[in-house]
């Protein structure tokens, strides 16, 4: 028997030749205490694509992103209604283990936040707590491949034991990406990953995001229109807690349906 | 256009009025600064006065007047089998008499022997027991003078005072002068102050019992308040739901830190001694009572330390699927540990100086041997100071000050360690 999502996936694939849906939000409402931050958001995240979330600040992009791996659970006042699925399974179901969910849906934050430990330890930590490696050589291999995928290995291979906090901002952010990759997630969430970086480091991270798309599904929040245009295939535009419009990035930037999107990407507000 | 410009009132910065106004503001600045300097001078002055007074009265207790005698065991009947039973009193007395070239008449001998500590036979006995190879030989030994002579030697008792108004007789002064002339009198550093237990005789009284009592009590205090405090802080900071109950707990913990310590002493007396039937005067109970006092400090310090770790670290851990306890134990707690340890040391330093609760549970008993562990009766440094301050003998006056200096020394040491740890290991975010 096929799950509902699988059916939809199969049908969707035939109709619009889009990749299958990896995560899906339906009627997602988020409240911080009494104030509502998101209103009935319906959004599909498709496999091996980069989905960009854009919109003026305070519109709920981070809030939505943090719903996707239940990071919002750490905020006492935060309440999530509606359904969010990963491969068809509701991630807010009582039977779901958040530890497993966050291993499958990794996250990279706005400000690079490596652990104040060695570069090696930063990467090896995730695999260790999840039991993904046993021997020293298995760990060595995970560390190396993760750093390679994050395009950082050549720069740091001689100082794996020096603290991760000693790297430059851009390197730190790529270390954080490598750390997320090390637990082999299926989806990687990135919340304005380049906002603390200089243009050159930004370019490197953007290049990296494009490569990572081969193996991972990526959702990225960005306040830079150019960045969204450069790295993403799909774009979702938020405004005041509502999902205004979503669609192919090319179409969104050339011929948006909604006036607010038009205004935003032409820089009239935000 | 031009009329609008004319109506704008521009301040005349270089007018006399404006200059006077600025001068007044600068004067106010300077006045405030002077108040500050005056306040600090005042505070430092008092601290200086305190330490100077203690040094003035206490310094003499750091040396002890002693007489060098020759103990001859070659002729005496001292056998290795029965060292406790040997005639130590006679041996010491004959050595003391040998110091004086002229024969002392029997009627004067009592006054002569009173010049020296009455425990001299025990000191010699214990020395021989510790060094059995001295048996059958003759060796030199330094016998402390008794308190009146010690005070006389240190100038605390003047020979100009009429004889009936001082505790040293003219005859004893005469003997002492002769001893001094013959070069057997010396004033070495008074190790006894630190190595001896308490005694009724000031010349023998020391802080060994009090120091080890304080040590055991602080150890118990640490072993209780550290794990309990850290665990409670982690729960309150990371796991506790925010509701009425946890609010009340939080307020109570903060208020607990302000409860007068004597109240904890009463609690210890009623609960630990009364209900649990734990031994009186024991460092165990002292430590338990002190831990009640340090606990709120520990919790507050640990919570502040955990809070000071940026939430990005917690998010980093949770973001790769660490569970909450892993995020705390692997990342938050190790990062806040230097701050927690610093706070712990300062909390223990506070506990070290705490007197009232220890008095209530009987740690001010007169005990002449250092405690062997947490169960044996003992004093602590502050209670020892209390006992000595209450003793009438002259020698205890300077010893009280000396003991306070020792206590202050330990406090400075602990606080210095805390500062060192903070500067060396604490992370600034
Ligand atoms: N922890 C929080 N508690 C209360 N309100 C929050 C919290 N985080 C975000 N919000 C509110 O939710 C709204 C959306 O915020 P956010 O998702 O961070 O916006 P964006 O990332 O698009 O700039 C804002 O109005 C913000 O004030
Ligand atoms: Mg945001």
XYZ file of C-alpha atoms and ligand atoms in Angstrom:
727
model
C 0.000 0.000 0.000
C 1.239 3.441 -0.838
C 1.093 6.286 1.649
C -0.860 9.369 0.722
C 2.313 11.353 0.287
C 3.810 8.677 -1.879
C 0.776 8.740 -4.115
C 0.949 12.487 -4.331
C 4.631 12.214 -5.008
C 4.086 9.785 -7.829
C 1.263 11.820 -9.309
C 3.102 15.112 -8.892
C 6.135 13.695 -10.606
C 4.058 12.795 -13.635
C 2.103 16.002 -13.888
C 4.668 18.752 -13.460
C 7.873 16.699 -13.653
C 8.998 18.226 -10.355
C 11.146 16.183 -7.978
C 9.218 14.371 -5.245
C 8.092 16.229 -2.119
C 10.449 15.741 0.815
C 8.775 17.909 3.429
C 5.338 19.388 3.391
C 3.695 22.024 5.558
C -0.107 22.159 5.632
C -2.066 24.930 7.387
C 0.887 25.661 9.631
C 0.066 28.258 12.285
C 2.644 29.266 14.860
C 1.987 31.230 18.031
C 4.435 32.814 20.431
C 2.247 33.004 23.508
C -0.779 34.986 22.375
C 0.707 36.523 19.270
C 0.483 34.611 16.025
C 3.638 34.548 13.891
C 2.499 32.322 11.007
C -0.918 32.006 9.371
C -1.965 28.859 7.504
C 1.252 28.263 5.612
C 1.138 25.567 2.922
C 4.512 24.816 1.440
C 6.186 21.844 -0.232
C 9.910 21.280 0.020
C 11.106 19.179 -2.852
C 13.865 16.643 -2.840
C 17.358 17.679 -3.969
C 16.284 21.225 -4.507
C 17.211 24.426 -2.779
C 14.123 26.189 -1.511
C 14.647 29.819 -0.563
C 12.461 31.572 1.981
C 12.406 35.324 1.439
C 10.505 38.257 2.819
C 10.946 41.349 4.953
C 12.428 40.772 8.396
C 9.993 39.679 11.077
C 7.713 38.020 8.544
C 8.211 34.526 9.980
C 10.859 32.931 7.743
C 12.992 31.724 10.658
C 9.906 30.666 12.528
C 8.824 28.426 9.664
C 12.322 27.064 9.187
C 12.606 26.184 12.858
C 9.317 24.314 12.663
C 10.862 21.927 10.156
C 13.214 20.345 12.707
C 11.206 21.303 15.780
C 13.826 23.697 17.084
C 10.818 25.723 18.186
C 10.281 23.108 20.887
C 13.033 24.809 22.852
C 10.953 27.980 23.154
C 8.463 27.489 25.962
C 5.817 29.838 24.621
C 5.913 28.558 21.060
C 2.977 26.530 19.773
C 2.692 24.929 16.337
C -0.631 23.963 14.744
C -1.288 22.279 11.411
C 0.828 19.470 10.004
C 4.393 19.198 8.807
C 5.516 15.963 7.251
C 8.862 14.437 6.421
C 8.565 11.684 3.807
C 4.872 11.634 4.565
C 5.200 11.177 8.345
C 3.976 13.932 10.656
C 6.998 15.248 12.527
C 4.825 16.688 15.308
C 3.311 13.283 16.012
C 3.734 12.141 19.608
C 5.585 9.038 18.424
C 8.310 11.064 16.702
C 11.681 11.202 18.391
C 13.075 14.755 18.069
C 16.616 13.512 18.417
C 16.167 11.349 15.334
C 14.262 14.097 13.524
C 17.053 16.612 14.079
C 19.598 14.101 12.873
C 17.579 13.719 9.671
C 16.859 17.426 9.352
C 20.071 19.273 10.194
C 20.450 22.964 10.766
C 22.983 25.719 10.097
C 22.487 28.956 11.963
C 22.777 32.615 11.135
C 25.836 33.199 13.260
C 28.526 30.510 12.873
C 28.415 28.576 16.127
C 31.157 25.958 16.214
C 31.673 24.282 19.575
C 34.685 25.726 21.390
C 36.476 22.441 20.754
C 38.826 21.138 18.100
C 37.813 21.084 14.453
C 37.913 17.290 14.558
C 35.744 17.138 17.658
C 33.221 19.541 16.138
C 32.584 17.096 13.317
C 32.948 13.870 15.271
C 30.505 14.915 17.978
C 27.316 14.248 16.033
C 28.346 10.819 14.714
C 29.492 9.905 18.224
C 26.223 10.665 19.991
C 24.241 8.936 17.247
C 26.578 5.943 17.205
C 27.372 6.310 13.478
C 31.014 5.289 13.899
C 32.889 3.023 16.239
C 36.578 2.978 15.506
C 39.060 5.792 15.231
C 39.456 5.174 11.502
C 35.695 5.334 10.934
C 35.625 8.676 12.715
C 38.626 9.881 10.749
C 36.843 8.992 7.554
C 33.611 10.768 8.510
C 35.575 13.861 9.524
C 37.483 13.915 6.290
C 34.540 13.328 3.958
C 32.375 15.846 5.811
C 35.097 18.474 5.608
C 35.643 17.654 1.944
C 31.949 17.991 1.143
C 31.977 21.349 2.932
C 35.016 22.370 0.874
C 37.068 22.958 3.970
C 39.334 19.954 4.148
C 42.285 21.371 2.220
C 42.291 24.506 4.359
C 42.247 22.782 7.749
C 43.760 19.326 7.219
C 46.936 20.295 9.057
C 45.209 21.688 12.109
C 42.328 19.379 12.855
C 43.188 19.513 16.533
C 43.148 23.284 16.826
C 39.957 24.949 18.047
C 37.153 25.474 15.564
C 36.544 28.903 17.011
C 39.966 29.989 15.729
C 38.895 29.811 12.080
C 37.728 32.786 10.049
C 33.997 33.527 9.919
C 33.493 31.897 6.546
C 35.515 28.842 7.524
C 33.543 28.589 10.754
C 30.296 28.585 8.827
C 31.578 25.881 6.480
C 32.705 23.942 9.560
C 29.135 24.199 10.849
C 27.893 22.900 7.517
C 30.385 20.036 7.709
C 29.194 19.328 11.249
C 25.618 19.136 9.993
C 26.632 16.898 7.070
C 28.529 14.524 9.342
C 25.358 12.948 10.687
C 24.133 12.332 7.098
C 20.934 14.352 7.269
C 18.366 14.240 4.477
C 17.414 17.885 4.767
C 19.623 20.817 5.737
C 18.007 23.994 7.036
C 20.036 27.188 6.780
C 18.956 30.398 8.466
C 20.656 33.324 6.727
C 23.936 31.389 6.674
C 25.857 34.176 4.956
C 24.580 37.222 6.786
C 27.676 37.341 9.025
C 30.131 36.687 6.178
C 32.079 38.874 3.779
C 31.348 38.644 0.006
C 34.154 36.202 -0.770
C 33.182 33.811 2.015
C 29.568 34.214 0.925
C 30.444 33.203 -2.616
C 32.176 30.074 -1.322
C 29.218 29.072 0.805
C 26.806 29.683 -2.076
C 28.918 27.508 -4.349
C 28.904 24.863 -1.651
C 25.116 25.005 -1.311
C 24.772 24.383 -5.003
C 26.991 21.300 -4.763
C 25.246 19.975 -1.680
C 21.964 19.905 -3.570
C 23.112 16.655 -5.223
C 22.894 14.797 -1.938
C 20.661 16.850 0.301
C 17.422 18.755 0.288
C 18.090 22.325 1.320
C 15.907 25.058 2.741
C 17.599 28.428 3.050
C 16.368 31.651 4.588
C 17.942 34.685 3.019
C 17.360 38.395 2.969
C 19.412 38.791 -0.177
C 17.361 38.626 -3.367
C 20.462 37.952 -5.439
C 21.377 35.050 -3.228
C 17.934 33.523 -3.549
C 18.148 33.956 -7.309
C 21.638 32.448 -7.458
C 21.251 29.356 -5.298
C 17.618 28.322 -5.219
C 15.296 26.472 -7.572
C 12.151 27.284 -5.647
C 11.359 30.462 -3.745
C 8.708 31.122 -1.129
C 7.819 34.693 -0.282
C 6.546 35.485 3.232
C 4.902 38.664 4.402
C 3.508 39.394 7.873
C 3.280 35.728 8.719
C 1.575 34.718 5.486
C 3.034 32.749 2.638
C 2.363 35.195 -0.185
C 3.555 33.160 -3.093
C 5.797 30.255 -3.937
C 7.080 28.860 -7.160
C 10.065 28.364 -9.421
C 12.734 30.882 -8.622
C 13.040 31.948 -12.244
C 9.372 32.745 -12.460
C 9.273 34.449 -9.054
C 11.987 36.853 -10.024
C 10.813 37.582 -13.535
C 7.073 37.356 -13.403
C 5.587 37.118 -9.909
C 1.858 36.755 -9.514
C 1.545 38.800 -6.361
C 2.032 42.553 -6.183
C 3.774 42.249 -2.774
C 6.393 39.904 -4.230
C 6.892 42.291 -7.063
C 7.346 45.173 -4.626
C 9.700 43.219 -2.425
C 12.044 41.921 -5.103
C 12.239 45.322 -6.702
C 13.233 46.725 -3.334
C 10.141 48.796 -2.645
C 9.893 47.481 0.921
C 11.763 45.162 3.249
C 12.235 82.438 3.834
C 14.458 85.003 5.474
C 11.913 85.797 8.199
C 11.749 82.121 9.162
C 15.510 82.053 9.529
C 15.451 85.076 11.820
C 13.011 83.469 14.233
C 15.352 80.490 14.892
C 16.964 81.126 18.244
C 20.613 80.054 18.117
C 22.391 79.563 21.458
C 25.320 81.895 21.977
C 27.933 79.319 22.957
C 30.638 81.774 23.938
C 28.467 83.996 26.137
C 29.475 84.426 29.782
C 26.264 82.826 30.877
C 26.923 79.669 28.879
C 30.538 79.493 30.050
C 29.455 79.805 33.676
C 26.920 77.062 33.137
C 29.563 74.730 31.697
C 31.902 75.493 34.589
C 29.175 74.504 37.032
C 28.660 71.210 35.203
C 32.378 70.435 35.269
C 32.452 71.300 38.968
C 29.658 68.806 39.604
C 31.701 66.144 37.763
C 34.721 66.819 39.908
C 32.679 66.850 43.100
C 31.247 63.433 42.357
C 34.705 62.095 41.622
C 36.015 63.475 44.915
C 33.169 61.831 46.862
C 34.126 58.544 45.253
C 37.796 58.907 46.096
C 36.920 59.892 49.659
C 34.679 56.844 50.073
C 37.348 54.488 48.766
C 40.045 56.065 50.941
C 37.758 55.667 53.934
C 37.110 51.987 53.179
C 40.753 51.157 52.486
C 41.767 53.100 55.575
C 39.556 50.945 57.763
C 40.824 47.766 56.161
C 44.369 48.947 56.732
C 43.569 49.817 60.354
C 42.070 46.379 60.907
C 45.029 44.488 59.477
C 47.512 46.782 61.211
C 45.846 46.224 64.605
C 45.791 42.488 64.065
C 49.436 42.491 63.044
C 50.368 44.669 66.001
C 48.673 42.436 68.564
C 49.096 39.159 66.743
C 52.674 39.321 65.490
C 54.158 38.304 68.845
C 52.182 35.044 68.778
C 54.122 33.933 65.725
C 57.238 33.485 67.843
C 57.582 31.578 71.104
C 60.215 32.132 73.800
C 62.035 28.886 74.511
C 64.936 27.694 76.628
C 67.510 25.263 75.250
C 68.196 22.488 77.740
C 70.249 19.350 77.587
C 68.235 16.210 78.280
C 70.463 13.383 79.456
C 68.943 9.947 79.021
C 72.244 8.024 79.379
C 72.030 7.573 83.134
C 68.289 7.676 83.602
C 66.257 4.507 83.666
C 64.444 4.964 80.346
C 63.692 1.757 78.513
C 62.259 1.467 75.047
C 59.569 -0.910 76.337
C 57.938 1.532 78.705
C 58.459 5.041 77.394
C 55.128 6.195 78.789
C 56.074 5.170 82.292
C 59.549 6.699 82.453
C 60.161 9.419 85.072
C 59.991 12.273 82.579
C 59.115 14.842 85.207
C 62.303 14.231 87.145
C 64.414 14.052 83.994
C 63.133 17.410 82.770
C 63.420 19.005 86.191
C 67.023 18.007 86.617
C 67.783 19.342 83.116
C 66.117 22.620 83.982
C 68.018 22.890 87.259
C 71.231 22.262 85.358
C 70.639 25.488 83.462
C 71.229 27.441 86.627
C 74.859 27.271 87.827
C 74.032 28.178 91.419
C 72.066 25.709 93.473
C 68.419 26.718 93.806
C 67.075 26.167 97.305
C 64.192 23.672 97.529
C 61.799 26.367 98.701
C 62.396 28.395 95.510
C 62.214 25.511 93.072
C 58.441 25.727 92.644
C 58.720 29.333 91.410
C 61.652 28.330 89.191
C 59.842 25.457 87.502
C 56.778 27.661 86.973
C 58.849 29.698 84.558
C 58.587 26.848 82.079
C 55.542 25.252 80.548
C 54.069 22.674 82.857
C 53.704 20.300 79.937
C 57.468 20.121 79.380
C 57.679 16.429 80.494
C 55.051 15.461 77.894
C 56.803 17.403 75.157
C 60.061 15.599 75.888
C 58.293 12.247 76.148
C 56.518 12.696 72.803
C 59.780 13.812 71.200
C 61.564 10.679 72.417
C 58.680 8.433 71.353
C 58.895 9.967 67.899
C 62.718 9.534 67.843
C 63.472 6.291 69.720
C 67.158 6.376 68.750
C 67.630 9.136 71.349
C 67.257 6.606 74.159
C 70.492 6.311 76.127
C 71.900 9.503 74.651
C 71.988 13.098 75.675
C 70.421 15.678 73.385
C 69.354 19.291 73.238
C 65.715 20.268 73.423
C 63.916 23.610 73.433
C 61.373 23.957 76.202
C 58.810 26.756 75.873
C 58.600 29.260 78.695
C 55.250 29.514 80.416
C 52.919 32.286 79.312
C 53.916 34.976 81.890
C 57.616 34.635 81.048
C 56.837 34.474 77.327
C 54.908 37.723 77.632
C 57.740 39.213 79.703
C 60.295 38.220 77.081
C 58.143 39.812 74.383
C 57.870 43.038 76.359
C 54.193 42.692 77.095
C 54.943 42.671 80.810
C 57.218 45.446 81.965
C 59.718 45.042 84.771
C 58.800 48.575 85.903
C 55.358 47.404 86.954
C 55.218 46.847 90.722
C 55.822 43.180 91.538
C 52.399 42.568 93.072
C 50.704 43.866 89.910
C 52.372 41.437 87.497
C 52.413 37.665 87.149
C 56.204 37.448 87.037
C 58.109 37.782 90.294
C 61.360 39.718 90.647
C 63.086 36.455 91.468
C 61.871 34.879 88.188
C 63.023 37.964 86.293
C 66.424 37.521 87.886
C 66.640 33.893 86.777
C 65.396 34.802 83.310
C 68.032 37.537 82.931
C 70.722 35.032 83.855
C 69.376 32.489 81.370
C 69.324 35.127 78.693
C 72.894 36.148 79.471
C 74.001 32.527 79.142
C 72.476 32.366 75.673
C 69.976 29.522 76.093
C 66.928 31.723 75.484
C 65.697 31.985 71.909
C 62.538 33.062 70.124
C 62.089 30.736 67.142
C 59.090 30.798 64.804
C 56.130 29.365 66.654
C 55.274 26.307 64.551
C 53.136 25.200 67.464
C 50.622 27.866 66.514
C 49.828 25.852 63.409
C 50.902 22.342 64.366
C 49.612 22.069 67.943
C 46.032 21.376 68.933
C 44.248 23.578 71.441
C 45.498 23.720 75.008
C 44.692 25.408 78.306
C 48.224 26.782 78.291
C 48.646 29.605 75.774
C 52.288 28.709 75.136
C 51.166 25.317 73.793
C 47.848 26.216 72.193
C 47.713 25.944 68.413
C 45.309 25.849 65.520
C 45.896 22.299 64.238
C 42.533 21.105 65.528
C 40.716 24.144 64.227
C 42.359 24.010 60.806
C 41.628 20.333 60.286
C 38.134 20.782 61.714
C 37.502 23.554 59.215
C 38.976 21.394 56.471
C 36.678 18.459 57.202
C 33.655 20.711 57.558
C 34.385 22.447 54.247
C 34.935 19.087 52.563
C 31.520 17.889 53.725
C 30.046 21.243 52.741
C 31.540 20.954 49.249
C 30.506 17.332 48.767
C 26.913 18.213 49.605
C 26.432 21.657 48.151
C 28.324 21.205 44.871
C 26.432 18.261 43.370
C 23.092 19.278 44.854
C 23.550 22.910 43.874
C 24.632 22.127 40.325
C 21.853 19.595 39.809
C 19.223 21.951 41.196
C 20.523 24.796 39.042
C 20.476 22.653 35.896
C 16.931 21.580 36.589
C 15.706 25.095 37.332
C 17.531 26.647 34.410
C 17.008 24.029 31.720
C 14.100 21.775 32.553
C 11.711 23.372 35.019
C 8.470 24.586 33.473
C 7.737 28.247 34.058
C 4.809 28.244 36.445
C 3.705 29.512 39.842
C 5.458 26.687 41.681
C 8.873 27.199 40.084
C 8.496 30.954 40.596
C 7.976 30.366 44.300
C 10.954 28.003 44.438
C 13.084 30.568 42.655
C 12.113 33.394 45.014
C 12.753 31.164 48.003
C 16.210 30.195 46.824
C 17.124 33.831 46.346
C 15.798 34.667 49.793
C 17.505 31.689 51.361
C 20.844 33.295 50.553
C 19.868 36.191 52.793
C 18.744 34.148 55.813
C 20.907 34.929 58.880
C 23.322 32.085 59.390
C 22.362 31.580 63.017
C 18.987 30.341 61.791
C 20.717 27.548 59.876
C 22.559 26.713 63.076
C 19.272 26.350 64.950
C 17.960 24.187 62.142
C 21.064 22.008 62.315
C 20.711 21.748 66.064
C 17.073 20.709 65.832
C 17.253 18.444 62.787
C 20.746 17.010 62.492
C 21.456 16.668 66.205
C 17.907 16.375 67.513
C 16.204 14.112 65.011
C 19.026 12.375 63.193
C 21.044 12.011 66.392
C 24.337 12.926 64.725
C 27.279 13.590 67.073
C 27.688 17.008 68.615
C 30.666 19.185 67.639
C 31.393 16.971 64.617
C 32.694 18.537 61.386
C 30.124 16.354 59.594
C 27.265 18.306 61.144
C 29.178 21.562 60.745
C 29.636 20.856 57.057
C 25.980 19.923 56.654
C 24.861 23.170 58.269
C 27.339 25.192 56.212
C 26.136 23.476 53.052
C 22.633 24.763 53.742
C 24.172 28.216 53.581
C 26.328 27.656 50.504
C 23.589 25.853 48.594
C 21.657 28.976 47.544
C 24.902 30.656 46.511
C 25.867 27.568 44.521
C 22.505 27.443 42.755
C 22.546 31.141 41.909
C 26.142 31.019 40.653
C 25.565 27.900 38.565
C 22.405 29.301 37.003
C 24.174 32.529 36.130
C 27.068 30.522 34.662
C 24.720 28.376 32.548
C 22.871 31.465 31.402
C 26.106 33.107 30.338
C 26.818 30.324 27.837
C 25.361 31.687 24.604
C 22.235 29.927 23.436
C 23.908 29.392 20.056
C 25.954 26.604 21.661
C 22.850 24.892 22.956
C 21.202 25.306 19.550
C 24.267 23.926 17.807
C 24.083 20.797 19.914
C 20.324 20.375 19.653
C 20.522 21.121 15.921
C 22.558 18.006 15.227
C 20.287 15.887 17.338
C 21.841 15.995 20.787
C 19.307 15.330 23.505
C 18.791 17.980 26.137
C 20.940 16.260 28.710
C 23.720 15.813 26.139
C 23.558 19.484 25.220
C 23.893 20.345 28.904
C 26.433 17.774 30.049
C 28.633 17.853 26.942
C 28.563 21.560 26.168
C 26.830 23.949 28.541
C 28.172 22.548 31.809
C 31.840 22.165 30.779
C 31.791 25.690 29.385
C 30.345 27.128 32.570
C 32.498 25.022 34.892
C 35.230 27.642 35.485
C 32.608 30.140 36.590
C 30.915 27.532 38.743
C 34.215 26.576 40.391
C 35.058 30.211 41.018
C 31.679 30.678 42.654
C 32.143 27.487 44.646
C 35.448 28.629 46.062
C 33.983 31.981 47.034
C 31.017 30.197 48.609
C 33.364 27.933 50.564
C 35.411 30.938 51.645
C 32.234 32.446 53.045
C 31.475 29.190 54.810
C 34.994 29.101 56.256
C 34.401 32.367 58.092
C 30.949 31.424 59.341
C 30.793 31.242 63.161
C 27.251 31.387 64.488
C 25.899 28.103 63.101
C 28.993 26.238 64.299
C 28.619 27.630 67.811
C 25.070 26.327 67.925
C 26.038 22.785 67.024
C 28.797 22.760 69.595
C 31.934 23.220 67.525
C 33.217 25.566 70.225
C 34.095 22.728 72.616
C 37.512 22.557 74.256
C 39.219 19.738 72.390
C 42.909 18.987 72.732
C 43.455 16.650 69.808
C 42.856 17.265 66.102
C 39.807 15.447 64.676
C 40.520 12.135 62.978
C 37.643 12.483 60.576
C 34.253 14.002 60.091
C 32.744 12.240 63.092
C 35.159 13.227 65.863
C 34.522 16.338 67.895
C 36.415 19.374 66.755
C 36.500 23.129 66.566
C 36.810 25.235 63.431
C 38.920 28.319 62.771
C 36.247 30.931 63.531
C 35.003 29.109 66.626
C 38.579 28.673 67.837
C 39.005 32.424 67.541
C 35.826 32.797 69.536
C 37.110 30.475 72.251
C 40.486 32.158 72.500
C 38.971 35.628 72.502
C 37.053 34.493 75.557
C 40.091 33.158 77.449
C 41.555 35.312 80.220
C 45.265 34.472 79.814
C 47.460 37.175 78.403
C 48.903 34.850 75.768
C 45.511 34.232 74.223
C 45.084 37.901 73.346
C 47.884 37.818 70.807
C 46.945 34.279 69.765
C 43.423 35.435 68.966
C 44.799 38.073 66.627
C 47.225 35.559 65.166
C 44.387 33.099 64.569
C 42.373 35.819 62.849
C 45.389 36.500 60.651
C 45.633 32.799 59.803
C 41.920 32.750 58.937
C 42.317 35.867 56.812
C 45.311 34.229 55.163
C 43.199 31.234 54.162
C 40.461 33.542 52.878
C 42.912 35.554 50.801
C 44.361 32.306 49.471
C 40.956 30.944 48.457
C 39.835 34.183 46.893
C 43.162 34.452 45.094
C 42.620 30.958 43.711
C 39.150 31.980 42.570
C 40.510 35.068 40.820
C 43.247 32.982 39.220
C 40.746 30.406 37.946
C 38.530 33.136 36.613
C 41.292 34.915 34.753
C 42.859 31.727 33.501
C 39.915 29.629 32.417
C 36.794 31.704 32.238
C 35.560 32.272 28.728
C 34.349 35.665 27.624
C 31.597 35.500 25.021
N 11.162 33.520 20.634
C 10.191 34.362 20.240
N 9.266 34.788 21.134
C 8.285 35.634 20.750
N 8.145 36.091 19.522
C 9.021 35.701 18.578
C 10.092 34.812 18.898
N 10.825 34.600 17.775
C 10.213 35.334 16.799
N 9.145 35.984 17.277
C 8.243 36.851 16.516
O 7.734 36.131 15.420
C 7.742 36.924 14.262
C 8.536 36.253 13.161
O 9.876 36.214 13.537
P 11.025 35.495 12.695
O 10.512 34.182 12.265
O 12.276 35.508 13.456
O 11.125 36.478 11.443
P 12.209 36.491 10.270
O 13.137 35.353 10.461
O 11.412 36.390 9.030
O 12.880 37.800 10.322
C 8.305 38.275 14.635
O 7.244 39.164 14.819
C 8.993 38.022 15.942
O 8.871 39.156 16.763
Mg 15.261 35.343 10.915
